[in-house]
Short mmCIF file of C-alpha atoms and ligand atoms in Angstrom, two decimals:
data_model
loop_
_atom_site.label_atom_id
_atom_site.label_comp_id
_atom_site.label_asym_id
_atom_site.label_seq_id
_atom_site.Cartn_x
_atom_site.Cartn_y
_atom_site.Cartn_z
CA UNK G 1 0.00 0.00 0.00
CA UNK G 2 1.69 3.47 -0.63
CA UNK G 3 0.11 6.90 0.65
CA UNK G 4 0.58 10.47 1.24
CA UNK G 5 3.57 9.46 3.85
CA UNK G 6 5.23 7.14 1.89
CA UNK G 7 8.13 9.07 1.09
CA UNK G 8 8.01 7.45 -3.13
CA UNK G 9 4.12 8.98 -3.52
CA UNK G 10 4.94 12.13 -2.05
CA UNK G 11 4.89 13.98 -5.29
CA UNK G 12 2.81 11.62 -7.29
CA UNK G 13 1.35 13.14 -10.08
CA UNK G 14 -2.46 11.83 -9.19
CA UNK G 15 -2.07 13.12 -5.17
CA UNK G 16 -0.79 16.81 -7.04
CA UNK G 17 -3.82 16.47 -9.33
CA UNK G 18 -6.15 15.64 -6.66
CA UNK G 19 -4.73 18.69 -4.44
CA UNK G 20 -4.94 21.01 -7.08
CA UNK G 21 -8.42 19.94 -8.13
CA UNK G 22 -9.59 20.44 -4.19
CA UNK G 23 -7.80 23.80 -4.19
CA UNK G 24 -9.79 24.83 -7.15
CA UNK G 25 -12.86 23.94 -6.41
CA UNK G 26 -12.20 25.77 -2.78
CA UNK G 27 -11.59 28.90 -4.17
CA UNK G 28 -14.03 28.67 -6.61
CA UNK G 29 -16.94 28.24 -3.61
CA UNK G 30 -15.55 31.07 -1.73
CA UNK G 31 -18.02 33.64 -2.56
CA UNK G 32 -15.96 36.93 -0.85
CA UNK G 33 -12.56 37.69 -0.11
CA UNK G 34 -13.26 36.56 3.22
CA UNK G 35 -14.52 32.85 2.30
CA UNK G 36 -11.18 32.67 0.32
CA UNK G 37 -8.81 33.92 2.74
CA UNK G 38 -10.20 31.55 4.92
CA UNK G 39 -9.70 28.71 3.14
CA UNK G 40 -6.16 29.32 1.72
CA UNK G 41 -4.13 28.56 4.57
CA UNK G 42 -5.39 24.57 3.53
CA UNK G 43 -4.21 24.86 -0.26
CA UNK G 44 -1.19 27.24 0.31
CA UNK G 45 -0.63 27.05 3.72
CA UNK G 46 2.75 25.18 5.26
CA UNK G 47 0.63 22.55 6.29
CA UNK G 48 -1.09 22.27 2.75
CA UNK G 49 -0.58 18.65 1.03
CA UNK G 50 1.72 20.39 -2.08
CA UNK G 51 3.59 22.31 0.55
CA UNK G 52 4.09 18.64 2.76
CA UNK G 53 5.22 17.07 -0.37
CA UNK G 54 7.34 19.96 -1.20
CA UNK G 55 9.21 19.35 2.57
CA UNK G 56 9.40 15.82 1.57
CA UNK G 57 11.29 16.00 -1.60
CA UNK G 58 14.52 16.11 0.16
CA UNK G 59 13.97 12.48 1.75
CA UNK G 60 13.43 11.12 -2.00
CA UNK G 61 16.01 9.29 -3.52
CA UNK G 62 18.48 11.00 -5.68
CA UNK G 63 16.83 9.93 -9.25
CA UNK G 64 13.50 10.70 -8.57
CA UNK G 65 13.91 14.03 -6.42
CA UNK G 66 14.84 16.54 -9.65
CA UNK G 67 11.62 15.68 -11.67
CA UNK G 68 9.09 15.31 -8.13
CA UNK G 69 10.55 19.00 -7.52
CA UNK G 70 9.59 19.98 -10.95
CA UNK G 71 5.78 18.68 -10.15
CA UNK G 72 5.47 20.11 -7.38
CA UNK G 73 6.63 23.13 -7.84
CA UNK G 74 4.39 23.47 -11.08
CA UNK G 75 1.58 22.45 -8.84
CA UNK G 76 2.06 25.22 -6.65
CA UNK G 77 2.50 27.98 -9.41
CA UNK G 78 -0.89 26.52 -10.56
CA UNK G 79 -2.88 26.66 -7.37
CA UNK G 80 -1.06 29.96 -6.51
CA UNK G 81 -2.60 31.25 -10.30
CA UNK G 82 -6.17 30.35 -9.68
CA UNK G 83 -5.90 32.05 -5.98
CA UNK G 84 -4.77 34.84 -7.23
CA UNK G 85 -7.16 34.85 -10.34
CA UNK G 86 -10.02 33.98 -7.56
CA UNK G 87 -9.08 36.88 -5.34
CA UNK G 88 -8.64 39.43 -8.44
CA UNK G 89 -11.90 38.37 -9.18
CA UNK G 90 -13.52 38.85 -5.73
CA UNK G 91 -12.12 41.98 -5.66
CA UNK G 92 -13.74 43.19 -8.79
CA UNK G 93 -16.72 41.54 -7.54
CA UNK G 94 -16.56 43.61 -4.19
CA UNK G 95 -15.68 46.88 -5.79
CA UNK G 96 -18.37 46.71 -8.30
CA UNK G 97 -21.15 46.02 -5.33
CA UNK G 98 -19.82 48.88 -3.25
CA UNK G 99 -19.71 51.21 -6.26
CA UNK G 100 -23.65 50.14 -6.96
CA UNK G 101 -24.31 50.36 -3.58
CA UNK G 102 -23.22 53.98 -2.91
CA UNK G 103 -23.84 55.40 -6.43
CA UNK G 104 -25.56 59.13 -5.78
CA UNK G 105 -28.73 59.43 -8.35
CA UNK G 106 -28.28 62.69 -9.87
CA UNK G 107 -31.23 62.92 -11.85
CA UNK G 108 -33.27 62.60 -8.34
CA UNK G 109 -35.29 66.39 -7.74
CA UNK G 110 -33.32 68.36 -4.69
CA UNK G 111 -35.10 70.74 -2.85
CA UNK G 112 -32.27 73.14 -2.41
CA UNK G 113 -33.72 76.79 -4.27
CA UNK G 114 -31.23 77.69 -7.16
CA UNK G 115 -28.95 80.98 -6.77
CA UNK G 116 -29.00 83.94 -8.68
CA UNK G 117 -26.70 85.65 -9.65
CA UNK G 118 -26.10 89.64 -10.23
CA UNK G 119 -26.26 90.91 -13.92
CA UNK G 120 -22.79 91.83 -15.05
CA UNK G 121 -24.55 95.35 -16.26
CA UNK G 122 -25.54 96.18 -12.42
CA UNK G 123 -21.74 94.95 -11.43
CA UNK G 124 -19.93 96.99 -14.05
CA UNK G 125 -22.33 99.73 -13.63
CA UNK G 126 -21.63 99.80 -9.98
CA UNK G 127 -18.09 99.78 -10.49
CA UNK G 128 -17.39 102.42 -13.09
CA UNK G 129 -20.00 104.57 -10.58
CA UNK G 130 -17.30 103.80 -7.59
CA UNK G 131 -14.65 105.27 -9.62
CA UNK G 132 -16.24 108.17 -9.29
CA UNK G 133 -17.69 107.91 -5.38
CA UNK G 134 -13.83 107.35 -4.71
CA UNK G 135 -12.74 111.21 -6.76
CA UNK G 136 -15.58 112.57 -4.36
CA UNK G 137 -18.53 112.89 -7.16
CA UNK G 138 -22.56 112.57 -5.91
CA UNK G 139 -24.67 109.62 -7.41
CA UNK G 140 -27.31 111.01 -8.86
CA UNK G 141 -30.98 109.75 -10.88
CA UNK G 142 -34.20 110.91 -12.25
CA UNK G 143 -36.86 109.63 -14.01
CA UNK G 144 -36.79 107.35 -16.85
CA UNK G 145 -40.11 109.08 -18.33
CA UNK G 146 -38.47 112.98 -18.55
CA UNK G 147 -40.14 115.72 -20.71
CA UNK G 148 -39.24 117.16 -23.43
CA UNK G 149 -37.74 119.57 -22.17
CA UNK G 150 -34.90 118.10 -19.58
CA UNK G 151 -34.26 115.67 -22.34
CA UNK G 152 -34.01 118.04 -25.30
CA UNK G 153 -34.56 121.67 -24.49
CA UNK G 154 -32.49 122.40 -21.82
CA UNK G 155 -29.39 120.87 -23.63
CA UNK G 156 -29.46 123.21 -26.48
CA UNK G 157 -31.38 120.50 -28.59
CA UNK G 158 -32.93 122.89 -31.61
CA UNK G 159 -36.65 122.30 -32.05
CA UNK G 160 -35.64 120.10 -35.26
CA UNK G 161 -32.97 118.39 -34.24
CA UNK G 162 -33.06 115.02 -35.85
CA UNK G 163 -32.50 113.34 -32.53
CA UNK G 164 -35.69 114.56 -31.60
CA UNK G 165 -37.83 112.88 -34.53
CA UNK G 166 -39.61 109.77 -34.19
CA UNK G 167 -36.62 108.12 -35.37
CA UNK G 168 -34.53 107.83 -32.55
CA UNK G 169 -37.04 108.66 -29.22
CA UNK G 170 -40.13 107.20 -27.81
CA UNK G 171 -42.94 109.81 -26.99
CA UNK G 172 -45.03 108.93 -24.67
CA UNK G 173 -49.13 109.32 -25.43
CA UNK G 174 -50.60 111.92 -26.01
CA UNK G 175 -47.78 113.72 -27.72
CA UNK G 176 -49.00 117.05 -26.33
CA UNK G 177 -48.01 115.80 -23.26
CA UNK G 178 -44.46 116.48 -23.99
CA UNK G 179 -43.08 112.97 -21.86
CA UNK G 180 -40.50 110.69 -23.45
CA UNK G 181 -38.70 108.00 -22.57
CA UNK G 182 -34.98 109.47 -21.53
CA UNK G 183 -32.91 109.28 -24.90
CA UNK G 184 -29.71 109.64 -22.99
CA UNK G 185 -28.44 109.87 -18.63
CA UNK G 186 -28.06 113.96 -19.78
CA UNK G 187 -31.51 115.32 -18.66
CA UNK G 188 -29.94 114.42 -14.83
CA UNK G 189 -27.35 116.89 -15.38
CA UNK G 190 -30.31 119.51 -15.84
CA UNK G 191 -31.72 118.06 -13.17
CA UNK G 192 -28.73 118.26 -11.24
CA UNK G 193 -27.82 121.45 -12.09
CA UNK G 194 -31.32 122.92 -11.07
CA UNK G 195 -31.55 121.11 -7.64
CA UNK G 196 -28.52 122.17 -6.66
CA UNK G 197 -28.22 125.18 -7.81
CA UNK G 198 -24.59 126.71 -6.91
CA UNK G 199 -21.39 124.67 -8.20
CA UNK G 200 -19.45 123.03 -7.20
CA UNK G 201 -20.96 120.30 -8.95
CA UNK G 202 -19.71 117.22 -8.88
CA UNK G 203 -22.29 114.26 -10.15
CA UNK G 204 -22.56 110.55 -12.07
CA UNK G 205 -25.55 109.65 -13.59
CA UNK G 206 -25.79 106.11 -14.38
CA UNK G 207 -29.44 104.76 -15.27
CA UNK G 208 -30.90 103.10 -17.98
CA UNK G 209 -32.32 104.88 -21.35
CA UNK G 210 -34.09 104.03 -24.43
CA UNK G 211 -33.60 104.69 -28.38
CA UNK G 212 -36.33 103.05 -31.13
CA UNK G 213 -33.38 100.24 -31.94
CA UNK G 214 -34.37 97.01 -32.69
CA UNK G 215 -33.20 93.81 -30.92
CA UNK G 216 -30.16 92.56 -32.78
CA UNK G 217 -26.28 91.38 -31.74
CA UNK G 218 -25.49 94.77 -31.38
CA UNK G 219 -28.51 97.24 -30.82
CA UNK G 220 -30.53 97.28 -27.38
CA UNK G 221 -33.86 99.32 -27.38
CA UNK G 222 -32.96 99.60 -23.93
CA UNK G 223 -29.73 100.43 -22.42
CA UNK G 224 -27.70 101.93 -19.75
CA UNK G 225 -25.06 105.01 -19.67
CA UNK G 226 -23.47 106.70 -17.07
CA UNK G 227 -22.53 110.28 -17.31
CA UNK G 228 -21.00 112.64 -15.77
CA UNK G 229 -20.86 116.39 -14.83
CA UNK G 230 -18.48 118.78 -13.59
CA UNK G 231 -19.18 122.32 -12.83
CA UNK G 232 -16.71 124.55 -11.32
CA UNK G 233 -14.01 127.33 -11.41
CA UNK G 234 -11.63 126.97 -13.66
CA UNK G 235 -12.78 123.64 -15.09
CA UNK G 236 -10.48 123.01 -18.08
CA UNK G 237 -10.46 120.00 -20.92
CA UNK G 238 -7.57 118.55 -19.17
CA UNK G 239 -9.42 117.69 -16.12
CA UNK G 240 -11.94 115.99 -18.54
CA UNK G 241 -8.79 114.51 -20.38
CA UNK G 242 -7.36 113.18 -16.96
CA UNK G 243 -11.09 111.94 -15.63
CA UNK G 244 -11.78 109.65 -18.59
CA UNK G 245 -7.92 108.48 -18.42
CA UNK G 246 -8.43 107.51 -14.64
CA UNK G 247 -11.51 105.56 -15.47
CA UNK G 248 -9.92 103.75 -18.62
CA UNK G 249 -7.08 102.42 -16.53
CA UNK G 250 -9.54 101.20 -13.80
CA UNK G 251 -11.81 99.65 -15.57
CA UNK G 252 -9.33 98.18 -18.61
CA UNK G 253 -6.20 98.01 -17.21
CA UNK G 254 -3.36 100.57 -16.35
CA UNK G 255 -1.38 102.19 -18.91
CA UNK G 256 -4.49 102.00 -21.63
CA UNK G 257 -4.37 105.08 -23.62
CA UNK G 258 -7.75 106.89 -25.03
CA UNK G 259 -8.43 108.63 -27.78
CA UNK G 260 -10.60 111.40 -28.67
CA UNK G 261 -12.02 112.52 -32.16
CA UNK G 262 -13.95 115.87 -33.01
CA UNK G 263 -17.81 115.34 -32.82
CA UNK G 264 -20.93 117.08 -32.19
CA UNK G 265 -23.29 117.26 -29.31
CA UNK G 266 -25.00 120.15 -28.86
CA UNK G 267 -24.96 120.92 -25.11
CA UNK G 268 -20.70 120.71 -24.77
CA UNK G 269 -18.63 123.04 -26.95
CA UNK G 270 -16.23 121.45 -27.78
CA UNK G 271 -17.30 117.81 -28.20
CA UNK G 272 -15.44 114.86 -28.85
CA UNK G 273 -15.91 111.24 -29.07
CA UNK G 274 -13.57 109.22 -27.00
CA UNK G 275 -12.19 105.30 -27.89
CA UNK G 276 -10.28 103.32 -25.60
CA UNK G 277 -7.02 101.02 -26.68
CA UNK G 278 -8.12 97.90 -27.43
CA UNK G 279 -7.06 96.47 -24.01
CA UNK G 280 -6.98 92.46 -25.86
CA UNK G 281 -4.20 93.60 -28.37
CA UNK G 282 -3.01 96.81 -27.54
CA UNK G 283 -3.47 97.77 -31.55
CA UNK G 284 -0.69 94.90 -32.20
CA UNK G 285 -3.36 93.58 -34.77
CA UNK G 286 -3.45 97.00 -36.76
CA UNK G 287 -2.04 96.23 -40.25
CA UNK G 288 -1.05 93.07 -38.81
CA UNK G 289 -3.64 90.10 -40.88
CA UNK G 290 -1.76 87.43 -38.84
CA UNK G 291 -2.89 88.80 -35.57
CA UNK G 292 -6.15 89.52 -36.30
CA UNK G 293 -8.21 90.65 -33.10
CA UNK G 294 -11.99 89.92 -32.47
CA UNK G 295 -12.58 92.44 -29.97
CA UNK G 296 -11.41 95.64 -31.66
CA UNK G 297 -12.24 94.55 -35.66
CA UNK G 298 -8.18 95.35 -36.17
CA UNK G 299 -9.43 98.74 -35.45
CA UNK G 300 -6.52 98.86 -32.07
CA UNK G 301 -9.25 101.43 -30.95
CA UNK G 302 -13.03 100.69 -29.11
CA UNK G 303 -15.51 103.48 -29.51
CA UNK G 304 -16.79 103.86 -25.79
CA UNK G 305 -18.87 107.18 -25.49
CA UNK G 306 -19.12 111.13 -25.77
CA UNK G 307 -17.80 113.74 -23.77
CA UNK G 308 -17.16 117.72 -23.99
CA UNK G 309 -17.06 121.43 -22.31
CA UNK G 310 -20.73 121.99 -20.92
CA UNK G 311 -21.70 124.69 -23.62
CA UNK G 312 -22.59 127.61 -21.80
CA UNK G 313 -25.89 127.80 -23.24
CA UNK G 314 -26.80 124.71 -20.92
CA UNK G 315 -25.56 126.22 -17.89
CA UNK G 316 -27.53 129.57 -18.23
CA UNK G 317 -30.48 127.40 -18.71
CA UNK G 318 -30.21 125.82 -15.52
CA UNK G 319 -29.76 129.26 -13.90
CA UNK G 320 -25.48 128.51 -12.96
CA UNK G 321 -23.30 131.89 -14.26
CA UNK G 322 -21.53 130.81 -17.43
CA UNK G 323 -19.36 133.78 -17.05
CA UNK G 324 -17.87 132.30 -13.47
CA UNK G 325 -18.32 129.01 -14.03
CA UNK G 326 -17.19 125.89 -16.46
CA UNK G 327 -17.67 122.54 -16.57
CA UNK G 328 -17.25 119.22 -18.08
CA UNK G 329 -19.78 116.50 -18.86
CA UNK G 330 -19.46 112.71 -20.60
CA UNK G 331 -21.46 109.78 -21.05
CA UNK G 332 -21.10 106.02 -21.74
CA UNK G 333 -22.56 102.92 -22.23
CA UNK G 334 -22.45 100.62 -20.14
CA UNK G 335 -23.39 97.49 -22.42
CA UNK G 336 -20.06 98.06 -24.28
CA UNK G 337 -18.37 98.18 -21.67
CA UNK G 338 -19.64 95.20 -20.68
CA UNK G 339 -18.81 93.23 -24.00
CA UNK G 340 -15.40 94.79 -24.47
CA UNK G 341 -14.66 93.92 -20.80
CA UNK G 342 -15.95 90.42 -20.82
CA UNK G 343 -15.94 89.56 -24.69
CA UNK G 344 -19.30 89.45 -24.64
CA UNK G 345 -20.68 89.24 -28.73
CA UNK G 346 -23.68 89.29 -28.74
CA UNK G 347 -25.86 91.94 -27.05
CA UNK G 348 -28.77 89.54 -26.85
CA UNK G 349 -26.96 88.18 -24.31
CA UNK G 350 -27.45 90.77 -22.12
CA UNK G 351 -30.70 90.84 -22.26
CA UNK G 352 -32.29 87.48 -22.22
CA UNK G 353 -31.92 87.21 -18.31
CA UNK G 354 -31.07 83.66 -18.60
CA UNK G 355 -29.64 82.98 -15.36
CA UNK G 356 -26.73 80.95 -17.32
CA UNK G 357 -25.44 83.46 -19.11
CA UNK G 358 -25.27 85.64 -15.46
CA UNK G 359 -24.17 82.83 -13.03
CA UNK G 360 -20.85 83.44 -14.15
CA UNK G 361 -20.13 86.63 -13.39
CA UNK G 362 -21.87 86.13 -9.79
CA UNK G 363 -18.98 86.12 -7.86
CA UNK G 364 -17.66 89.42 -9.29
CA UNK G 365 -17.60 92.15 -6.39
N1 LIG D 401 -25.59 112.05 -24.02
C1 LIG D 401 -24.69 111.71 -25.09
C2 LIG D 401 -25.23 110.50 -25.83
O1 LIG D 401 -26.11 109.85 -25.35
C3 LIG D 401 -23.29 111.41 -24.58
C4 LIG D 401 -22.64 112.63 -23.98
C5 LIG D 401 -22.77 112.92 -22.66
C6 LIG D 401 -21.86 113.43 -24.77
C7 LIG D 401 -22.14 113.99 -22.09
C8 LIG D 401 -21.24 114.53 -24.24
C9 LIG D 401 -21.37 114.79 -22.90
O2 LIG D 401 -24.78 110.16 -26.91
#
């Protein structure tokens, strides 16, 4: 009779086959990682029947010991293989249960109200009008319905101004009425002027205002401006000049230069219509095709508003002494600042109040 202890069947090829076989089908039953480590000490452990046999092999005799090593050791690279192919398994196993298990269902309703956010027109608005709180100026309004008369009159607007027509303004019914809806943030200068009577004056106007524009990527029948008023002794263009410097560099970036052309409007004598460097390329895409620039048009130069002497017609008006007194007034809007500032395209945008396009800009301060 030979056996497990008889030291010429201790690597017999059937006992190897019948531990491996057991081994297998051990790991195979354990259903967790737990169930196999629990039953490996038996298959790989020292006291496992290939491990036995493997202690044996030094007692064999000299001609059979090489080849019973070989056996044996292949036997244990097998039963090591499927362990380890068994626990790999398991472990996918486990991982894919606890991944099911604690798997958060987005699409499930929450109950949590969504945030707002604050349009990037109040936020820019409010900061070009702290640029000004900061030199000292008042914040001042008035009405969005004005007459006639603040809006046109009282800035040296002629009776047939072309402004005036149907064209540009909205008159409010009946027409006798004389009541439109502000064309421009100027009628608060009047207003300013009257209510305060003796300069100094020192005010910004920001507020919204209305023009017969259609909707499109670039035209708003509503918009906002801010203006501005100076009056004073001894109020010269270069305070204007330096004002609308200062408020470049704060809102674009230091050393941006501005520009001023000749215009027209008729309450400031002399007018001009200031541009700001493009603050994206710094006019490094002028005459350059390679470098073209999206935010200027190649241009190097953004139109941004209007600005001039406060023509001394308008002053007398609003009962101030043109003779003592001078001042400076300009106005901007606000939506281009806006689009240059945030390379925003398409007006619509602005406009829409969809809470995407805002939530962005909500954590600007
Ligand atoms: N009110 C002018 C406009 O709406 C801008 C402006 C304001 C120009 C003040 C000069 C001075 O176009």
């Amino acid at each position: 009779m030979s056996g497990p202890n008889d030291p010429a069947e201790v690597a017999a090829p059937e006992l190897l086959d019948a531990a491996g076989r057991e081994a297998e089908k051990a790991f195979a039953e354990a259903a967790d990682l737990a169930e196999l480590a629990a039953v490996r000490a038996a298959h790989l452990g020292d006291r496992s029947p290939v491990l036995l046999a493997r202690r044996a092999i030094g007692g064999l005799p000299a001609e059979v010991r090489s080849a019973a090593g070989r056996r044996v050791n292949e036997a244990l690279a097998t039963i090591q293989a499927w362990y380890e192919a068994r626990h790999a398994e398991l472990t996918r196993l486990r991982d894919s249960v606890a991944l099911r298990a604690e798997a958060v269902d987005v699409t499930l309703p929450w109950d949590r109200r969504p945030v707002g956010a604050r349009h990037p027109l109040t936020t820019v608005m409010e900061r070009m009008t702290d640029v000004f709180v900061a030199m000292g100026y008042d914040v001042a309004e008035g009405p969005e319905v004005e007459t006639e008369w603040h809006n046109f009159d009282a800035l040296n607007f002629k009776r047939d101004h072309p402004a005036r027509s149907m064209m540009d303004t909205f008159f409010l019914e009946p027409e006798s009425a004389g009541l439109v809806l502000r064309t421009h943030t100027s009628p608060v200068q009047v207003r300013a002027m009257l209510e305060r009577g003796a300069p100094p004056i020192y005010v910004v106007c920001p507020g919204k205002v209305f023009r017969t524009d259609e909707l499109d990527a670039t035209h708003t029948p509503v918009f906002h401006q801010i203006e501005g008023l100076v009056v004073d002794e001894g109020i010269t263009m270069a305070h204007l000049k330096g004002t609308l410097d200062h408020l470049a560099e704060v809102m674009f970036g230091a050393g941006l230069r501005a520009r001023w052309r000749p215009s027209y409007f008729p309450f400031t004598e002399p007018s001009a219509e200031f541009d700001v460097e493009c603050f994206a390329c710094r006019g490094g895409s002028v005459g350059n095709p390679d470098r073209p620039c999206r935010t200027c048009r190649s241009e190097g130069w953004i139109e941004w508003g209007g600005c001039g002497m406060v023509n001394p017609r308008v002053l007398t008006a609003c009962g101030i002494d043109a003779e003592r007194y001078s001042g400076f007034a300009f106005g901007m809007g606000v939506e281009r600042a806006v689009q240059f500032r945030h390379g925003v395209d398409d007006m619509r945008d602005l406009v829409e109040g969809d809470v995407r396009f805002t939530l962005p800009f909500g954590s600007e301060v």
